[in-house]
PDB file of C-alpha atoms in Angstrom:
ATOM      1  CA  VAL A1113       0.000   0.000   0.000  1.00 37.00           C
ATOM      2  CA  TRP A1114       1.432   3.369  -1.041  1.00 35.00           C
ATOM      3  CA  SER A1115       1.577   6.061   1.622  1.00 37.00           C
ATOM      4  CA  ALA A1116       2.773   9.673   1.590  1.00 37.00           C
ATOM      5  CA  ALA A1117       5.037   8.966   4.561  1.00 37.00           C
ATOM      6  CA  ALA A1118       6.764   6.062   2.829  1.00 34.00           C
ATOM      7  CA  HIS A1119       7.200   8.066  -0.368  1.00 27.00           C
ATOM      8  CA  PHE A1120       8.702  10.986   1.550  1.00 28.00           C
ATOM      9  CA  GLN A1121      11.114   8.692   3.394  1.00 26.00           C
ATOM     10  CA  LEU A1122      12.355   7.226   0.115  1.00 27.00           C
ATOM     11  CA  ASN A1123      13.109  10.681  -1.290  1.00 32.00           C
ATOM     12  CA  VAL A1124      14.986  11.721   1.849  1.00 33.00           C
ATOM     13  CA  THR A1125      17.046   8.522   1.823  1.00 40.00           C
ATOM     14  CA  ARG A1126      18.104   9.130  -1.778  1.00 50.00           C
ATOM     15  CA  ALA A1127      18.788  12.852  -1.395  1.00 80.00           C
ATOM     16  CA  THR A1128      22.471  12.427  -0.475  1.00 87.00           C
ATOM     17  CA  ILE A1129      25.137   9.802   0.092  1.00 89.00           C
ATOM     18  CA  THR A1130      28.465  10.626   1.737  1.00 92.00           C
ATOM     19  CA  VAL A1131      31.473   9.275  -0.117  1.00 93.00           C
ATOM     20  CA  ASP A1132      33.928  10.567   2.487  1.00 95.00           C
ATOM     21  CA  ASP A1133      33.880  12.966   5.434  1.00 96.00           C
ATOM     22  CA  PHE A1134      37.422  11.837   6.413  1.00 96.00           C
ATOM     23  CA  ASN A1135      36.387  11.165  10.010  1.00 94.00           C
ATOM     24  CA  ASP A1136      36.855   7.377   9.923  1.00 85.00           C
ATOM     25  CA  THR A1137      39.455   5.817  12.186  1.00 77.00           C
ATOM     26  CA  ASP A1138      40.784   3.823   9.219  1.00 84.00           C
ATOM     27  CA  PHE A1139      42.121   6.641   7.041  1.00 88.00           C
ATOM     28  CA  GLY A1140      42.798   4.287   4.142  1.00 92.00           C
ATOM     29  CA  TYR A1141      39.083   3.945   3.347  1.00 93.00           C
ATOM     30  CA  ASN A1142      36.219   6.295   2.585  1.00 94.00           C
ATOM     31  CA  SER A1143      32.910   6.696   4.419  1.00 91.00           C
ATOM     32  CA  LEU A1144      30.540   4.909   2.038  1.00 88.00           C
ATOM     33  CA  PRO A1145      27.838   2.859   3.789  1.00 82.00           C
ATOM     34  CA  PRO A1146      27.585  -0.942   3.358  1.00 77.00           C
ATOM     35  CA  PRO A1147      28.567  -2.722   1.203  1.00 76.00           C
ATOM     36  CA  GLY A1148      31.345  -0.099   1.202  1.00 77.00           C
ATOM     37  CA  PRO A1149      33.613   1.488   2.235  1.00 88.00           C
ATOM     38  CA  GLY A1150      36.132   1.663  -0.581  1.00 91.00           C
ATOM     39  CA  PRO A1151      39.868   2.393  -0.598  1.00 94.00           C
ATOM     40  CA  LEU A1152      41.389   5.801  -1.234  1.00 96.00           C
ATOM     41  CA  GLY A1153      44.893   6.783  -2.208  1.00 97.00           C
ATOM     42  CA  VAL A1154      47.141   8.605  -4.657  1.00 98.00           C
ATOM     43  CA  PHE A1155      48.361   8.079  -8.204  1.00 97.00           C
ATOM     44  CA  GLU A1156      51.666   9.448  -9.448  1.00 97.00           C
ATOM     45  CA  THR A1157      53.770   9.475 -12.606  1.00 96.00           C
ATOM     46  CA  ALA A1158      57.527   8.899 -12.366  1.00 96.00           C
ATOM     47  CA  GLU A1159      58.341  12.438 -11.200  1.00 96.00           C
ATOM     48  CA  GLY A1160      54.958  13.629  -9.967  1.00 97.00           C
ATOM     49  CA  THR A1161      54.082  13.425  -6.275  1.00 98.00           C
ATOM     50  CA  CYS A1162      50.921  13.596  -4.189  1.00 98.00           C
ATOM     51  CA  ALA A1163      50.677  13.207  -0.412  1.00 98.00           C
ATOM     52  CA  LEU A1164      47.524  12.830   1.710  1.00 97.00           C
ATOM     53  CA  THR A1165      47.273  13.896   5.365  1.00 97.00           C
ATOM     54  CA  HIS A1166      44.187  13.748   7.580  1.00 96.00           C
ATOM     55  CA  ILE A1167      44.183  16.945   9.628  1.00 96.00           C
ATOM     56  CA  ASN A1168      42.218  18.213  12.613  1.00 96.00           C
ATOM     57  CA  ASP A1169      43.958  21.567  13.047  1.00 96.00           C
ATOM     58  CA  ALA A1170      42.829  25.114  12.194  1.00 95.00           C
ATOM     59  CA  ASN A1171      42.675  24.265   8.481  1.00 96.00           C
ATOM     60  CA  ARG A1172      39.886  21.695   8.856  1.00 96.00           C
ATOM     61  CA  LEU A1173      36.276  22.334   7.909  1.00 97.00           C
ATOM     62  CA  GLY A1174      34.237  23.217  10.993  1.00 95.00           C
ATOM     63  CA  ASP A1175      35.117  22.897  14.662  1.00 94.00           C
ATOM     64  CA  SER A1176      35.519  19.131  14.928  1.00 94.00           C
ATOM     65  CA  GLY A1177      36.468  16.043  12.958  1.00 95.00           C
ATOM     66  CA  TYR A1178      39.022  15.753  10.171  1.00 97.00           C
ATOM     67  CA  SER A1179      39.601  17.117   6.681  1.00 97.00           C
ATOM     68  CA  LEU A1180      41.979  15.886   3.975  1.00 97.00           C
ATOM     69  CA  LYS A1181      45.132  17.837   3.106  1.00 98.00           C
ATOM     70  CA  ILE A1182      46.528  17.155  -0.383  1.00 98.00           C
ATOM     71  CA  ASP A1183      50.101  18.267  -1.209  1.00 98.00           C
ATOM     72  CA  TYR A1184      51.094  17.935  -4.859  1.00 98.00           C
ATOM     73  CA  ASN A1185      54.184  18.605  -6.950  1.00 98.00           C
ATOM     74  CA  VAL A1186      54.083  18.101 -10.710  1.00 98.00           C
ATOM     75  CA  SER A1187      56.664  20.752 -11.599  1.00 97.00           C
ATOM     76  CA  VAL A1188      58.562  18.479 -14.009  1.00 96.00           C
ATOM     77  CA  PRO A1189      57.118  18.860 -17.540  1.00 95.00           C
ATOM     78  CA  GLY A1190      54.686  16.156 -18.541  1.00 94.00           C
ATOM     79  CA  GLN A1191      54.055  14.885 -15.009  1.00 96.00           C
ATOM     80  CA  ASN A1192      50.788  14.476 -13.088  1.00 97.00           C
ATOM     81  CA  SER A1193      49.516  13.073  -9.826  1.00 98.00           C
ATOM     82  CA  GLY A1194      46.321  13.034  -7.815  1.00 98.00           C
ATOM     83  CA  TYR A1195      43.921  11.680  -5.231  1.00 98.00           C
ATOM     84  CA  TYR A1196      41.257   9.038  -5.809  1.00 97.00           C
ATOM     85  CA  THR A1197      38.551   7.320  -3.812  1.00 96.00           C
ATOM     86  CA  SER A1198      36.854   4.146  -5.024  1.00 94.00           C
ATOM     87  CA  MET A1199      33.345   2.817  -4.549  1.00 86.00           C
ATOM     88  CA  MET A1200      33.356  -0.911  -3.835  1.00 70.00           C
ATOM     89  CA  HIS A1201      29.757  -0.844  -5.009  1.00 68.00           C
ATOM     90  CA  VAL A1202      28.814   1.485  -7.829  1.00 70.00           C
ATOM     91  CA  VAL A1203      26.785   4.639  -7.202  1.00 75.00           C
ATOM     92  CA  PRO A1204      23.723   4.896  -9.491  1.00 74.00           C
ATOM     93  CA  VAL A1205      23.488   8.178 -11.370  1.00 68.00           C
ATOM     94  CA  ALA A1206      19.728   7.674 -11.544  1.00 72.00           C
ATOM     95  CA  ALA A1207      19.556   8.342  -7.802  1.00 80.00           C
ATOM     96  CA  TYR A1208      22.072  11.199  -7.585  1.00 85.00           C
ATOM     97  CA  ASN A1209      22.564  13.962 -10.141  1.00 87.00           C
ATOM     98  CA  THR A1210      25.314  16.023  -8.440  1.00 91.00           C
ATOM     99  CA  ILE A1211      28.809  15.424  -7.048  1.00 93.00           C
ATOM    100  CA  SER A1212      29.773  17.946  -4.365  1.00 96.00           C
ATOM    101  CA  PHE A1213      32.676  18.637  -2.019  1.00 98.00           C
ATOM    102  CA  TYR A1214      34.176  21.406   0.089  1.00 98.00           C
ATOM    103  CA  VAL A1215      37.583  22.768  -0.887  1.00 98.00           C
ATOM    104  CA  LYS A1216      40.058  25.524  -0.073  1.00 98.00           C
ATOM    105  CA  GLY A1217      43.657  26.225  -1.029  1.00 98.00           C
ATOM    106  CA  ALA A1218      46.719  27.002   1.044  1.00 98.00           C
ATOM    107  CA  SER A1219      47.512  29.992  -1.194  1.00 97.00           C
ATOM    108  CA  GLY A1220      44.471  30.379  -3.449  1.00 98.00           C
ATOM    109  CA  GLY A1221      44.406  29.962  -7.199  1.00 97.00           C
ATOM    110  CA  GLU A1222      45.173  26.219  -7.159  1.00 98.00           C
ATOM    111  CA  VAL A1223      44.046  24.361 -10.296  1.00 98.00           C
ATOM    112  CA  PHE A1224      43.028  20.718 -10.714  1.00 98.00           C
ATOM    113  CA  GLU A1225      40.632  18.470 -12.589  1.00 98.00           C
ATOM    114  CA  VAL A1226      37.642  16.698 -11.058  1.00 98.00           C
ATOM    115  CA  GLY A1227      37.104  13.187 -12.410  1.00 96.00           C
ATOM    116  CA  LEU A1228      34.317  10.599 -12.345  1.00 94.00           C
ATOM    117  CA  GLN A1229      34.750   7.123 -13.754  1.00 91.00           C
ATOM    118  CA  ASN A1230      33.010   3.867 -14.588  1.00 85.00           C
ATOM    119  CA  SER A1231      34.236   1.988 -17.674  1.00 82.00           C
ATOM    120  CA  VAL A1232      35.614   5.339 -18.916  1.00 87.00           C
ATOM    121  CA  GLU A1233      36.754   8.492 -17.125  1.00 91.00           C
ATOM    122  CA  LYS A1234      35.726  12.110 -17.658  1.00 93.00           C
ATOM    123  CA  LYS A1235      37.608  15.040 -16.086  1.00 94.00           C
ATOM    124  CA  ILE A1236      36.527  18.683 -15.794  1.00 95.00           C
ATOM    125  CA  ASN A1237      38.813  21.584 -14.879  1.00 96.00           C
ATOM    126  CA  ILE A1238      37.739  23.250 -11.630  1.00 97.00           C
ATOM    127  CA  THR A1239      38.332  26.725 -13.109  1.00 95.00           C
ATOM    128  CA  HIS A1240      35.268  26.273 -15.316  1.00 93.00           C
ATOM    129  CA  PHE A1241      33.171  26.572 -12.157  1.00 92.00           C
ATOM    130  CA  THR A1242      35.041  28.467  -9.475  1.00 95.00           C
ATOM    131  CA  THR A1243      38.335  29.980  -8.359  1.00 97.00           C
ATOM    132  CA  ILE A1244      39.945  28.250  -5.393  1.00 98.00           C
ATOM    133  CA  THR A1245      40.534  30.653  -2.497  1.00 98.00           C
ATOM    134  CA  THR A1246      41.912  30.312   1.027  1.00 98.00           C
ATOM    135  CA  ASN A1247      38.352  30.049   2.376  1.00 98.00           C
ATOM    136  CA  TRP A1248      36.214  26.932   2.371  1.00 98.00           C
ATOM    137  CA  GLN A1249      33.614  26.792  -0.399  1.00 98.00           C
ATOM    138  CA  LYS A1250      31.214  24.124  -1.556  1.00 97.00           C
ATOM    139  CA  VAL A1251      31.570  23.000  -5.170  1.00 97.00           C
ATOM    140  CA  SER A1252      28.558  21.231  -6.747  1.00 96.00           C
ATOM    141  CA  LEU A1253      28.989  19.712 -10.223  1.00 94.00           C
ATOM    142  CA  PRO A1254      26.050  18.215 -12.142  1.00 91.00           C
ATOM    143  CA  ILE A1255      26.888  14.652 -13.137  1.00 89.00           C
ATOM    144  CA  ALA A1256      25.372  15.427 -16.559  1.00 86.00           C
ATOM    145  CA  LEU A1257      28.507  17.456 -17.319  1.00 88.00           C
ATOM    146  CA  PHE A1258      30.528  14.230 -17.232  1.00 86.00           C
ATOM    147  CA  ASN A1259      28.745  13.230 -20.408  1.00 78.00           C
ATOM    148  CA  THR A1260      31.143  10.557 -21.651  1.00 72.00           C
ATOM    149  CA  LEU A1261      30.316   8.182 -18.799  1.00 73.00           C
ATOM    150  CA  THR A1262      28.960   5.133 -20.571  1.00 67.00           C
ATOM    151  CA  SER A1263      26.439   3.791 -18.069  1.00 65.00           C
ATOM    152  CA  ASP A1264      24.363   4.860 -15.095  1.00 69.00           C
ATOM    153  CA  ASP A1265      26.839   4.007 -12.350  1.00 82.00           C
ATOM    154  CA  ILE A1266      30.052   5.485 -10.965  1.00 88.00           C
ATOM    155  CA  ASN A1267      32.911   3.645  -9.245  1.00 89.00           C
ATOM    156  CA  ASN A1268      35.642   6.282  -8.806  1.00 93.00           C
ATOM    157  CA  PHE A1269      36.071   9.969  -7.885  1.00 96.00           C
ATOM    158  CA  SER A1270      39.405  11.736  -8.393  1.00 98.00           C
ATOM    159  CA  LEU A1271      41.271  15.042  -8.346  1.00 98.00           C
ATOM    160  CA  THR A1272      44.135  15.326 -10.841  1.00 98.00           C
ATOM    161  CA  PHE A1273      47.058  17.781 -10.758  1.00 98.00           C
ATOM    162  CA  ALA A1274      49.159  18.353 -13.870  1.00 96.00           C
ATOM    163  CA  GLU A1275      52.245  20.432 -14.685  1.00 92.00           C
ATOM    164  CA  GLY A1276      50.472  22.319 -17.444  1.00 92.00           C
ATOM    165  CA  MET A1277      47.766  23.507 -15.037  1.00 95.00           C
ATOM    166  CA  ASP A1278      49.490  24.142 -11.698  1.00 95.00           C
ATOM    167  CA  PRO A1279      53.010  22.851 -10.901  1.00 96.00           C
ATOM    168  CA  SER A1280      52.719  22.520  -7.107  1.00 97.00           C
ATOM    169  CA  GLY A1281      50.552  23.446  -4.171  1.00 98.00           C
ATOM    170  CA  THR A1282      48.295  22.340  -1.335  1.00 98.00           C
ATOM    171  CA  ILE A1283      44.522  22.043  -1.130  1.00 98.00           C
ATOM    172  CA  PHE A1284      42.151  20.847   1.569  1.00 98.00           C
ATOM    173  CA  ILE A1285      38.911  18.958   0.888  1.00 98.00           C
ATOM    174  CA  ASP A1286      36.027  17.606   2.932  1.00 98.00           C
ATOM    175  CA  ASP A1287      32.516  16.138   2.730  1.00 97.00           C
ATOM    176  CA  VAL A1288      32.581  14.495  -0.702  1.00 97.00           C
ATOM    177  CA  ARG A1289      28.971  13.610  -1.503  1.00 95.00           C
ATOM    178  CA  PHE A1290      26.564  12.543  -4.208  1.00 92.00           C
ATOM    179  CA  GLU A1291      23.366  14.586  -4.010  1.00 92.00           C
ATOM    180  CA  GLN A1292      19.972  14.852  -5.676  1.00 88.00           C
ATOM    181  CA  LYS A1293      19.546  18.533  -6.502  1.00 77.00           C
ATOM    182  CA  GLY A1294      17.608  20.715  -8.913  1.00 65.00           C
ATOM    183  CA  SER A1295      18.020  20.260 -12.633  1.00 50.00           C
ATOM    184  CA  ASN A1296      19.916  23.471 -13.479  1.00 48.00           C
ATOM    185  CA  ALA A1297      23.305  22.822 -15.103  1.00 47.00           C
ATOM    186  CA  LYS A1298      25.969  25.079 -16.569  1.00 52.00           C
ATOM    187  CA  ILE A1299      26.379  24.478 -20.306  1.00 55.00           C
ATOM    188  CA  ASP A1300      29.384  26.702 -20.946  1.00 60.00           C
ATOM    189  CA  SER A1301      31.661  29.145 -19.121  1.00 56.00           C
ATOM    190  CA  PHE A1302      33.559  29.985 -22.372  1.00 63.00           C
ATOM    191  CA  ASN A1303      36.856  29.369 -20.554  1.00 56.00           C
ATOM    192  CA  LEU A1304      38.003  26.409 -22.667  1.00 51.00           C
ATOM    193  CA  GLY A1305      39.497  28.544 -25.428  1.00 55.00           C
ATOM    194  CA  SER A1306      37.921  26.368 -28.104  1.00 54.00           C
ATOM    195  CA  MET A1307      34.673  25.749 -29.947  1.00 56.00           C
ATOM    196  CA  ILE A1308      33.723  22.981 -27.492  1.00 54.00           C
ATOM    197  CA  ASN A1309      31.427  23.612 -24.525  1.00 58.00           C
ATOM    198  CA  ILE A1310      31.675  22.058 -21.049  1.00 49.00           C
ATOM    199  CA  LEU A1311      29.334  19.260 -22.110  1.00 46.00           C
ATOM    200  CA  GLY A1312      31.735  18.280 -24.881  1.00 48.00           C
ATOM    201  CA  GLY A1313      29.577  19.537 -27.755  1.00 54.00           C
ATOM    202  CA  MET A1314      30.311  22.114 -30.456  1.00 54.00           C
ATOM    203  CA  TYR A1315      28.747  25.557 -30.688  1.00 57.00           C
ATOM    204  CA  TYR A1316      27.907  27.394 -33.889  1.00 59.00           C
ATOM    205  CA  VAL A1317      26.383  30.499 -35.406  1.00 67.00           C
ATOM    206  CA  TYR A1318      23.545  30.572 -37.909  1.00 63.00           C
ATOM    207  CA  GLU A1319      22.677  33.409 -40.253  1.00 62.00           C
TER     208      GLU A1319
END
């Protein structure tokens, strides 16, 4: 028997899922609920480095708990590195239409790419949406922007640093979540310097 209360509870349950709040005692895994959690770590090329530190000092988000500090150095040409967190069970896009997280930089102006992956990976440069400052801000990216994902599930979230974007720096992140939000999505910021929009499509004129 359908009831308004049951329907409301279902919507609330699906409104958000926390991938990682970095408060777990086992810092090698994220905060996904059963059958998670999944592992997290770094990836590095031969001369690119990335180091993760769980912090609970003045740089953390809020007055308690932990945040994640990410130090990166990709100053050698052609190098990259980054942070990833894996979902041991896939996250259905049908239930969540937004990936969000809090971020701030040690100096401001840090640049990186946000990635989502299933059988393929799509990355979007953070500068298309915001400028990193030394204050915490919430970044919310519609999953629709990651339009090359080939199915309706996601098994990996990443942040990539590359020499051509930003050679070295430090950022802090917290509260990585999938959310169900309104349907508004940015189509183009015109910051790509090409005839391709954020969604990966071309734009034209007609006369």
